[in-house]
Structure formats: C-alpha cells, structure tokens
Amino acid sequence: MSGSLYVVATPIGNLEDMTYRAARILGEVDLIAAEDTRHTRKLLNHFQITTPLISYYREKESQRSETLVARMLAGEQVALVSDAGTPGISDPGSILVSKARAAGLAIIPVPGPSAVSAAVSCAGLETGSYLFIGFAPVKSAQRNQLLQSLADSIYPLVFYESPHRIQRFIKSAEQILGDRKLLWAREISKKFEDIHETTLSALAATIADEKIRGELVLVIHPGSPVVPQGESIEEILHWYLANSELSMKDVCKKVSTDMGVSRSDVYQRALVIWDKVNLHD
Ligand code: SAM
C-alpha cells in the first residue's frame, strides 16, 4: 500500500488557530516535510508532537520531492507544512503536489489558516469574488507592468507584501491604479493585529516616513468604472453585463434610477440580454 500526502495548514499567528485535525495528522504521519524545520519544531513542541521532520524549501523543492514521492510509494504517510498558513499559497508545495499526483498518490488537504482568506473575510466584499495575486514583483518595471495589467479588473485585488517594500508598492499602486479604497490587514491573529479600511492616497501619506513591521495583506477594491453616457438602455445594460459584478436585478435598479426610466421597462430589456448570454453558456 502506498502512503499519502497531507497538505496541512498551520497558524499564521495565534497558535489557537491550529485545527484539531491538523494536530492529529501531524502526530500520526511518518514524516513532516517543512519549509523550515527549526520553525516547525517549535510548533510541534507546543502540541507535543514528536514526528520526524525533513526540510522542504523553495530551492530544494525539485530534488526533495523525488525523495518524498519515493518514500510515499514505499508506504510512508507524509505531511507537508510551510512556515505559516497553507502550503502552496505563495509558499513551497506545488512541485511536491504535482509529482505526487503524477505518481498516483493520494493528496489530502487539511484546511486551516491562510492570510488571504483571513483578510478577505474582513474586507466586506460585495460579491465575494476577488483576484489573489500574492507577492508583486520586486523590480519596479515588472511591478508596474503587473499593476497596469490589473488596472481594469472588476475584481478586488489581494496582495501579500513585505514590510520593507510596502512604501514602494503603495506608491506604484496609487500612481497606476489611481486612488482606491483598500483593506490593510497587518499581523492578522497576532498581538498587534491592525486591520482597517483606508485609501491608497491616505495610506501613502501615513506610512511615508514610518517603519512598518510585521506581515501584511492588502485587499484593493476595484476602481469606479466610468459608465458610458448618452447610450441607449440596451447598450448600457450590455456595458454593465461586461464590466460589473452586479446582479441583473441590481443593474436594473441602478439604470432605471440613473436614466429616470421605469424599472419594469428596463427589466424587460435586461431579461432579453441576460437570457441570450445564458443560452450561449
Ligand atoms: N502560505 C501562507 C498563507 O497561506 O497565507 C502565505 C505565505 S507567504 C510566504 C507570507 C506572506 O503572507 C506574508 O509576507 C504576508 O504578506 C502574508 N501573511 C502571513 N501571515 C500573515 C499575518 N499573520 N498577517 C498578515 N499577513 C500575513
């Protein structure tokens, strides 16, 4: 019998965020592959887990995953953890997961903390959709290019950023995306947790001369799209369908108010447009 790969999420701050299942699995497997074994040893000690550890970090992913797949094929149960949060999310893991899958091994997620889901859960996003980017490139030309490509996104953008680069990132974001609302989520679930809503311009001014510490997630809201003027009701409905995340009902409400036309008139026209799209899906 082959072993399995458990992909285990661990706390991003508060150790009480460890799930019962994560603690049990880490105690039961034969081996834990960890991004930093010294870091994970502290977590294991806290939960009195004595399972052996093997290092699995970015530079060694390819080579180490061969060893781990061979051990699983020989019957060992392996758990993969990163320093904090969910492996594979801006963390090592993808190579091991792909190789394990190619070898026909079972891959079992053990869900739990992740900085992206924690930040998004407090962002109050209207539709619940978002675009997770993770870390933007360090080099300014590449970072600006990425931001440019995201400027028209109708989805909120979620970034991870290091405290050393945050000023430069916010400056680029304000220049390229324009002033926008964002959620600043620093040190989630830690002693100095600081989560609040602000704008890119206000944030740029506040942090300009400040030394920022700790870990950061930014949820940047979409810019306000410019609704076309002087078009027919149909054209405006088409525009909303392509450029917004609003439901048909909300679009009708907005268009009838903005254009001063009856809601039922707009609704009849919208039905035809939305029906056509659904038929083609
Ligand atoms: N795999 C992890 C996850 O599931 O969230 C992310 C790992 S990535 C290397 C580390 C980045 O995640 C940090 O630089 C920061 O942007 C974000 N992060 C991790 N813990 C955080 C926390 N407690 N508060 C805010 N951001 C955090």
mmCIF file of C-alpha atoms and ligand atoms in Angstrom:
data_model
loop_
_atom_site.group_PDB
_atom_site.id
_atom_site.type_symbol
_atom_site.label_atom_id
_atom_site.label_comp_id
_atom_site.label_asym_id
_atom_site.label_seq_id
_atom_site.Cartn_x
_atom_site.Cartn_y
_atom_site.Cartn_z
ATOM 1 C CA MET A 1 0.000 0.000 0.000
ATOM 2 C CA SER A 2 1.294 3.456 -0.956
ATOM 3 C CA GLY A 3 1.291 6.323 1.524
ATOM 4 C CA SER A 4 -0.471 9.662 1.035
ATOM 5 C CA LEU A 5 0.474 13.306 1.038
ATOM 6 C CA TYR A 6 -1.334 15.508 3.563
ATOM 7 C CA VAL A 7 -1.123 19.222 2.784
ATOM 8 C CA VAL A 8 -1.565 20.764 6.212
ATOM 9 C CA ALA A 9 -2.377 24.398 7.041
ATOM 10 C CA THR A 10 -0.810 25.774 10.239
ATOM 11 C CA PRO A 11 -1.439 29.024 12.194
ATOM 12 C CA ILE A 12 -0.404 32.406 10.749
ATOM 13 C CA GLY A 13 -0.080 33.903 14.222
ATOM 14 C CA ASN A 14 -2.230 32.677 17.065
ATOM 15 C CA LEU A 15 -1.452 29.022 17.844
ATOM 16 C CA GLU A 16 -5.082 28.520 18.911
ATOM 17 C CA ASP A 17 -5.914 28.697 15.194
ATOM 18 C CA MET A 18 -4.361 25.240 14.751
ATOM 19 C CA THR A 19 -7.145 22.801 13.863
ATOM 20 C CA TYR A 20 -7.689 19.593 15.834
ATOM 21 C CA ARG A 21 -7.307 17.643 12.616
ATOM 22 C CA ALA A 22 -4.007 19.318 11.699
ATOM 23 C CA ALA A 23 -2.569 18.447 15.135
ATOM 24 C CA ARG A 24 -3.789 14.844 14.863
ATOM 25 C CA ILE A 25 -2.464 14.314 11.323
ATOM 26 C CA LEU A 26 0.930 15.849 12.147
ATOM 27 C CA GLY A 27 1.131 13.465 15.106
ATOM 28 C CA GLU A 28 0.118 10.410 13.074
ATOM 29 C CA VAL A 29 2.170 10.692 9.842
ATOM 30 C CA ASP A 30 5.622 9.105 9.464
ATOM 31 C CA LEU A 31 7.326 12.264 8.274
ATOM 32 C CA ILE A 32 6.692 16.020 8.090
ATOM 33 C CA ALA A 33 8.215 17.960 5.186
ATOM 34 C CA ALA A 34 8.682 21.526 6.467
ATOM 35 C CA GLU A 35 9.807 24.761 4.854
ATOM 36 C CA ASP A 36 11.973 25.500 7.907
ATOM 37 C CA THR A 37 12.416 22.572 10.277
ATOM 38 C CA ARG A 38 13.515 24.753 13.222
ATOM 39 C CA HIS A 39 10.426 26.917 12.870
ATOM 40 C CA THR A 40 8.072 23.916 12.604
ATOM 41 C CA ARG A 41 9.812 22.165 15.529
ATOM 42 C CA LYS A 42 8.572 24.989 17.786
ATOM 43 C CA LEU A 43 5.013 24.437 16.587
ATOM 44 C CA LEU A 44 5.305 20.676 17.094
ATOM 45 C CA ASN A 45 6.751 21.149 20.589
ATOM 46 C CA HIS A 46 3.784 23.311 21.517
ATOM 47 C CA PHE A 47 1.441 20.465 20.557
ATOM 48 C CA GLN A 48 3.763 17.758 21.944
ATOM 49 C CA ILE A 49 4.221 16.177 18.526
ATOM 50 C CA THR A 50 7.432 14.216 18.004
ATOM 51 C CA THR A 51 7.123 13.210 14.320
ATOM 52 C CA PRO A 52 10.453 13.437 12.420
ATOM 53 C CA LEU A 53 10.975 16.439 10.156
ATOM 54 C CA ILE A 54 12.671 16.821 6.796
ATOM 55 C CA SER A 55 13.358 20.181 5.150
ATOM 56 C CA TYR A 56 11.400 21.131 2.049
ATOM 57 C CA TYR A 57 12.143 24.676 0.881
ATOM 58 C CA ARG A 58 11.922 26.540 -2.405
ATOM 59 C CA GLU A 59 15.482 25.913 -3.625
ATOM 60 C CA LYS A 60 15.279 22.211 -2.818
ATOM 61 C CA GLU A 61 11.710 21.538 -3.934
ATOM 62 C CA SER A 62 12.528 19.570 -7.045
ATOM 63 C CA GLN A 63 15.163 17.313 -5.541
ATOM 64 C CA ARG A 64 13.372 16.799 -2.210
ATOM 65 C CA SER A 65 10.074 15.960 -3.838
ATOM 66 C CA GLU A 66 11.705 12.974 -5.596
ATOM 67 C CA THR A 67 12.807 11.593 -2.219
ATOM 68 C CA LEU A 68 9.420 12.228 -0.650
ATOM 69 C CA VAL A 69 7.479 10.612 -3.511
ATOM 70 C CA ALA A 70 9.740 7.533 -3.293
ATOM 71 C CA ARG A 71 9.081 7.301 0.442
ATOM 72 C CA MET A 72 5.320 7.605 -0.055
ATOM 73 C CA LEU A 73 5.385 4.965 -2.787
ATOM 74 C CA ALA A 74 7.154 2.727 -0.253
ATOM 75 C CA GLY A 75 4.188 3.210 2.093
ATOM 76 C CA GLU A 76 5.056 6.208 4.286
ATOM 77 C CA GLN A 77 2.482 8.862 5.159
ATOM 78 C CA VAL A 78 3.911 12.345 4.642
ATOM 79 C CA ALA A 79 2.585 15.762 5.747
ATOM 80 C CA LEU A 80 3.672 18.974 4.070
ATOM 81 C CA VAL A 81 3.675 22.226 6.054
ATOM 82 C CA SER A 82 5.024 25.716 5.408
ATOM 83 C CA ASP A 83 6.231 28.222 7.996
ATOM 84 C CA ALA A 84 2.710 29.582 8.406
ATOM 85 C CA GLY A 85 -0.637 29.244 6.673
ATOM 86 C CA THR A 86 -1.452 26.958 3.785
ATOM 87 C CA PRO A 87 1.356 25.323 1.758
ATOM 88 C CA GLY A 88 1.281 26.128 -1.954
ATOM 89 C CA ILE A 89 -0.209 29.604 -1.405
ATOM 90 C CA SER A 90 2.814 31.864 -2.041
ATOM 91 C CA ASP A 91 4.761 29.066 -0.352
ATOM 92 C CA PRO A 92 6.563 25.897 -1.495
ATOM 93 C CA GLY A 93 4.388 22.886 -2.243
ATOM 94 C CA SER A 94 3.363 22.879 -5.884
ATOM 95 C CA ILE A 95 6.220 20.670 -7.127
ATOM 96 C CA LEU A 96 5.652 18.011 -4.495
ATOM 97 C CA VAL A 97 1.897 18.038 -5.135
ATOM 98 C CA SER A 98 2.400 17.677 -8.918
ATOM 99 C CA LYS A 99 4.919 14.868 -8.564
ATOM 100 C CA ALA A 100 2.798 13.032 -6.013
ATOM 101 C CA ARG A 101 -0.203 13.282 -8.346
ATOM 102 C CA ALA A 102 1.833 12.050 -11.312
ATOM 103 C CA ALA A 103 2.929 9.077 -9.198
ATOM 104 C CA GLY A 104 -0.731 8.238 -8.474
ATOM 105 C CA LEU A 105 -0.524 9.086 -4.771
ATOM 106 C CA ALA A 106 -3.491 10.437 -2.822
ATOM 107 C CA ILE A 107 -3.212 14.132 -1.928
ATOM 108 C CA ILE A 108 -5.314 15.158 1.030
ATOM 109 C CA PRO A 109 -5.774 18.797 2.066
ATOM 110 C CA VAL A 110 -6.075 19.580 5.749
ATOM 111 C CA PRO A 111 -7.629 23.064 5.534
ATOM 112 C CA GLY A 112 -6.983 25.820 8.002
ATOM 113 C CA PRO A 113 -5.463 29.294 8.297
ATOM 114 C CA SER A 114 -4.332 31.346 5.346
ATOM 115 C CA ALA A 115 -3.616 35.070 5.332
ATOM 116 C CA VAL A 116 -5.603 35.580 2.116
ATOM 117 C CA SER A 117 -8.841 34.058 3.414
ATOM 118 C CA ALA A 118 -8.477 35.801 6.786
ATOM 119 C CA ALA A 119 -8.052 39.224 5.140
ATOM 120 C CA VAL A 120 -10.810 38.698 2.563
ATOM 121 C CA SER A 121 -13.207 37.550 5.295
ATOM 122 C CA CYS A 122 -12.887 41.005 6.905
ATOM 123 C CA ALA A 123 -12.935 43.051 3.698
ATOM 124 C CA GLY A 124 -16.729 43.138 3.242
ATOM 125 C CA LEU A 125 -16.514 42.418 -0.481
ATOM 126 C CA GLU A 126 -19.824 42.951 -2.240
ATOM 127 C CA THR A 127 -19.830 39.835 -4.382
ATOM 128 C CA GLY A 128 -17.275 37.651 -2.631
ATOM 129 C CA SER A 129 -15.132 37.381 -5.774
ATOM 130 C CA TYR A 130 -11.520 38.511 -5.710
ATOM 131 C CA LEU A 131 -8.272 38.097 -7.613
ATOM 132 C CA PHE A 132 -5.447 36.729 -5.488
ATOM 133 C CA ILE A 133 -2.067 37.921 -6.738
ATOM 134 C CA GLY A 134 0.229 37.182 -3.790
ATOM 135 C CA PHE A 135 3.596 38.973 -3.937
ATOM 136 C CA ALA A 136 4.072 41.569 -6.663
ATOM 137 C CA PRO A 137 7.485 41.525 -8.395
ATOM 138 C CA VAL A 138 10.256 43.290 -6.500
ATOM 139 C CA LYS A 139 11.627 45.114 -9.565
ATOM 140 C CA SER A 140 9.692 48.301 -10.216
ATOM 141 C CA ALA A 141 9.355 47.837 -14.007
ATOM 142 C CA GLN A 142 7.811 44.383 -13.591
ATOM 143 C CA ARG A 143 5.672 45.508 -10.665
ATOM 144 C CA ASN A 144 4.326 48.444 -12.661
ATOM 145 C CA GLN A 145 3.630 46.204 -15.632
ATOM 146 C CA LEU A 146 1.647 43.826 -13.426
ATOM 147 C CA LEU A 147 -0.329 46.676 -11.855
ATOM 148 C CA GLN A 148 -1.033 48.093 -15.303
ATOM 149 C CA SER A 149 -2.422 44.752 -16.448
ATOM 150 C CA LEU A 150 -4.732 44.701 -13.403
ATOM 151 C CA ALA A 151 -5.908 48.309 -13.558
ATOM 152 C CA ASP A 152 -9.212 47.487 -15.281
ATOM 153 C CA SER A 153 -10.021 44.418 -13.209
ATOM 154 C CA ILE A 154 -13.574 44.398 -11.924
ATOM 155 C CA TYR A 155 -12.389 42.229 -9.042
ATOM 156 C CA PRO A 156 -10.753 43.340 -5.795
ATOM 157 C CA LEU A 157 -7.018 42.571 -5.869
ATOM 158 C CA VAL A 158 -5.352 40.747 -2.996
ATOM 159 C CA PHE A 159 -1.618 41.222 -2.467
ATOM 160 C CA TYR A 160 0.879 39.903 0.024
ATOM 161 C CA GLU A 161 3.648 42.398 0.706
ATOM 162 C CA SER A 162 6.723 42.609 2.850
ATOM 163 C CA PRO A 163 7.041 45.493 5.321
ATOM 164 C CA HIS A 164 10.342 46.533 3.667
ATOM 165 C CA ARG A 165 8.731 47.076 0.307
ATOM 166 C CA ILE A 166 5.329 48.381 1.298
ATOM 167 C CA GLN A 167 6.042 52.095 0.712
ATOM 168 C CA ARG A 168 7.285 51.460 -2.826
ATOM 169 C CA PHE A 169 4.362 49.162 -3.557
ATOM 170 C CA ILE A 170 1.743 51.663 -2.340
ATOM 171 C CA LYS A 171 3.378 54.453 -4.347
ATOM 172 C CA SER A 172 3.274 52.376 -7.555
ATOM 173 C CA ALA A 173 -0.288 51.214 -6.823
ATOM 174 C CA GLU A 174 -1.542 54.778 -6.288
ATOM 175 C CA GLN A 175 0.164 56.013 -9.455
ATOM 176 C CA ILE A 176 -1.105 53.196 -11.654
ATOM 177 C CA LEU A 177 -4.474 52.225 -10.160
ATOM 178 C CA GLY A 178 -5.464 55.710 -9.001
ATOM 179 C CA ASP A 179 -6.814 56.425 -5.536
ATOM 180 C CA ARG A 180 -8.812 53.449 -4.270
ATOM 181 C CA LYS A 181 -10.293 52.019 -1.126
ATOM 182 C CA LEU A 182 -8.360 49.153 0.416
ATOM 183 C CA LEU A 183 -8.239 46.901 3.429
ATOM 184 C CA TRP A 184 -4.945 46.985 5.292
ATOM 185 C CA ALA A 185 -4.541 43.734 7.243
ATOM 186 C CA ARG A 186 -1.356 43.620 9.308
ATOM 187 C CA GLU A 187 -0.335 40.974 11.821
ATOM 188 C CA ILE A 188 -3.585 39.024 11.490
ATOM 189 C CA SER A 189 -4.335 36.965 14.614
ATOM 190 C CA LYS A 190 -1.230 38.314 16.377
ATOM 191 C CA LYS A 191 -0.806 40.611 19.394
ATOM 192 C CA PHE A 192 -0.509 43.815 17.334
ATOM 193 C CA GLU A 193 -3.197 42.966 14.798
ATOM 194 C CA ASP A 194 -4.124 46.068 12.798
ATOM 195 C CA ILE A 195 -6.938 45.724 10.302
ATOM 196 C CA HIS A 196 -8.639 48.784 8.900
ATOM 197 C CA GLU A 197 -10.032 50.299 5.751
ATOM 198 C CA THR A 198 -8.238 53.231 4.159
ATOM 199 C CA THR A 199 -7.388 54.600 0.708
ATOM 200 C CA LEU A 200 -4.177 54.346 -1.298
ATOM 201 C CA SER A 201 -3.562 58.111 -1.031
ATOM 202 C CA ALA A 202 -4.235 58.258 2.735
ATOM 203 C CA LEU A 203 -2.068 55.203 3.299
ATOM 204 C CA ALA A 204 0.781 56.574 1.184
ATOM 205 C CA ALA A 205 0.761 59.714 3.342
ATOM 206 C CA THR A 206 0.531 57.850 6.682
ATOM 207 C CA ILE A 207 3.287 55.335 6.054
ATOM 208 C CA ALA A 208 5.672 57.600 4.101
ATOM 209 C CA ASP A 209 8.102 58.051 6.990
ATOM 210 C CA GLU A 210 7.033 55.185 9.178
ATOM 211 C CA LYS A 211 8.931 51.973 9.751
ATOM 212 C CA ILE A 212 6.368 49.266 9.120
ATOM 213 C CA ARG A 213 6.749 45.993 10.988
ATOM 214 C CA GLY A 214 5.013 42.681 10.644
ATOM 215 C CA GLU A 215 3.218 40.815 7.913
ATOM 216 C CA LEU A 216 0.771 42.400 5.538
ATOM 217 C CA VAL A 217 -2.137 41.638 3.256
ATOM 218 C CA LEU A 218 -3.774 44.328 1.104
ATOM 219 C CA VAL A 219 -7.217 43.967 -0.429
ATOM 220 C CA ILE A 220 -7.516 46.749 -3.025
ATOM 221 C CA HIS A 221 -11.045 47.472 -4.208
ATOM 222 C CA PRO A 222 -11.761 47.936 -7.935
ATOM 223 C CA GLY A 223 -11.722 51.464 -9.329
ATOM 224 C CA SER A 224 -15.069 53.015 -10.214
ATOM 225 C CA PRO A 225 -15.671 52.163 -13.866
ATOM 226 C CA VAL A 226 -16.896 55.047 -15.986
ATOM 227 C CA VAL A 227 -20.421 54.247 -17.073
ATOM 228 C CA PRO A 228 -20.928 55.309 -20.700
ATOM 229 C CA GLN A 229 -23.130 58.359 -21.176
ATOM 230 C CA GLY A 230 -25.670 59.098 -23.896
ATOM 231 C CA GLU A 231 -26.044 55.454 -24.970
ATOM 232 C CA SER A 232 -29.291 53.508 -25.351
ATOM 233 C CA ILE A 233 -30.686 51.496 -22.435
ATOM 234 C CA GLU A 234 -29.644 48.276 -24.214
ATOM 235 C CA GLU A 235 -26.080 49.482 -24.688
ATOM 236 C CA ILE A 236 -25.805 50.477 -21.060
ATOM 237 C CA LEU A 237 -27.207 47.119 -19.945
ATOM 238 C CA HIS A 238 -24.619 45.358 -22.153
ATOM 239 C CA TRP A 239 -21.926 47.529 -20.613
ATOM 240 C CA TYR A 240 -22.936 46.536 -17.057
ATOM 241 C CA LEU A 241 -23.036 42.880 -18.026
ATOM 242 C CA ALA A 242 -19.451 43.065 -19.319
ATOM 243 C CA ASN A 243 -17.967 45.451 -16.760
ATOM 244 C CA SER A 244 -19.593 44.856 -13.418
ATOM 245 C CA GLU A 245 -20.264 42.094 -10.980
ATOM 246 C CA LEU A 246 -23.783 43.376 -10.198
ATOM 247 C CA SER A 247 -26.773 41.048 -10.479
ATOM 248 C CA MET A 248 -29.348 41.710 -13.196
ATOM 249 C CA LYS A 249 -31.782 42.989 -10.567
ATOM 250 C CA ASP A 250 -29.239 45.490 -9.182
ATOM 251 C CA VAL A 251 -28.293 46.653 -12.673
ATOM 252 C CA CYS A 252 -31.973 47.322 -13.468
ATOM 253 C CA LYS A 253 -32.425 49.264 -10.258
ATOM 254 C CA LYS A 254 -29.357 51.401 -10.994
ATOM 255 C CA VAL A 255 -30.129 52.013 -14.676
ATOM 256 C CA SER A 256 -33.756 52.952 -14.007
ATOM 257 C CA THR A 257 -32.690 55.451 -11.297
ATOM 258 C CA ASP A 258 -29.771 56.891 -13.304
ATOM 259 C CA MET A 259 -31.767 57.257 -16.532
ATOM 260 C CA GLY A 260 -35.112 58.134 -14.980
ATOM 261 C CA VAL A 261 -36.958 55.318 -16.781
ATOM 262 C CA SER A 262 -39.414 52.805 -15.382
ATOM 263 C CA ARG A 263 -37.889 49.795 -13.648
ATOM 264 C CA SER A 264 -40.213 47.348 -15.449
ATOM 265 C CA ASP A 265 -39.181 48.757 -18.847
ATOM 266 C CA VAL A 266 -35.500 48.287 -18.027
ATOM 267 C CA TYR A 267 -36.252 44.843 -16.576
ATOM 268 C CA GLN A 268 -37.968 43.617 -19.793
ATOM 269 C CA ARG A 269 -34.964 44.689 -21.899
ATOM 270 C CA ALA A 270 -32.474 43.219 -19.407
ATOM 271 C CA LEU A 271 -34.274 39.861 -19.466
ATOM 272 C CA VAL A 272 -33.640 39.546 -23.208
ATOM 273 C CA ILE A 273 -29.942 40.444 -22.863
ATOM 274 C CA TRP A 274 -29.245 38.203 -19.855
ATOM 275 C CA ASP A 275 -31.256 35.337 -21.416
ATOM 276 C CA LYS A 276 -29.123 35.476 -24.561
ATOM 277 C CA VAL A 277 -25.942 35.218 -22.511
ATOM 278 C CA ASN A 278 -27.310 32.291 -20.501
ATOM 279 C CA LEU A 279 -28.362 30.500 -23.691
ATOM 280 C CA HIS A 280 -24.800 30.744 -25.041
ATOM 281 C CA ASP A 281 -23.215 29.467 -21.814
HETATM 282 N N1 SAM B 1 1.057 30.277 2.758
HETATM 283 C C1 SAM B 1 0.774 31.444 3.531
HETATM 284 C C2 SAM B 1 -0.741 31.618 3.617
HETATM 285 O O1 SAM B 1 -1.470 30.654 3.400
HETATM 286 O O2 SAM B 1 -1.196 32.702 3.950
HETATM 287 C C3 SAM B 1 1.457 32.674 2.963
HETATM 288 C C4 SAM B 1 2.940 32.570 2.953
HETATM 289 S S1 SAM B 1 3.763 33.949 2.288
HETATM 290 C C5 SAM B 1 5.414 33.406 2.222
HETATM 291 C C6 SAM B 1 3.865 35.032 3.644
HETATM 292 C C7 SAM B 1 3.024 36.294 3.445
HETATM 293 O O3 SAM B 1 1.687 36.027 3.846
HETATM 294 C C8 SAM B 1 3.470 37.464 4.306
HETATM 295 O O4 SAM B 1 4.515 38.190 3.699
HETATM 296 C C9 SAM B 1 2.191 38.274 4.384
HETATM 297 O O5 SAM B 1 2.003 39.007 3.201
HETATM 298 C C10 SAM B 1 1.141 37.159 4.478
HETATM 299 N N2 SAM B 1 0.894 36.819 5.893
HETATM 300 C C11 SAM B 1 1.246 35.692 6.529
HETATM 301 N N3 SAM B 1 0.854 35.729 7.816
HETATM 302 C C12 SAM B 1 0.249 36.923 7.991
HETATM 303 C C13 SAM B 1 -0.385 37.569 9.117
HETATM 304 N N4 SAM B 1 -0.451 36.993 10.306
HETATM 305 N N5 SAM B 1 -0.918 38.791 8.910
HETATM 306 C C14 SAM B 1 -0.875 39.394 7.708
HETATM 307 N N6 SAM B 1 -0.287 38.833 6.628
HETATM 308 C C15 SAM B 1 0.262 37.615 6.769
#
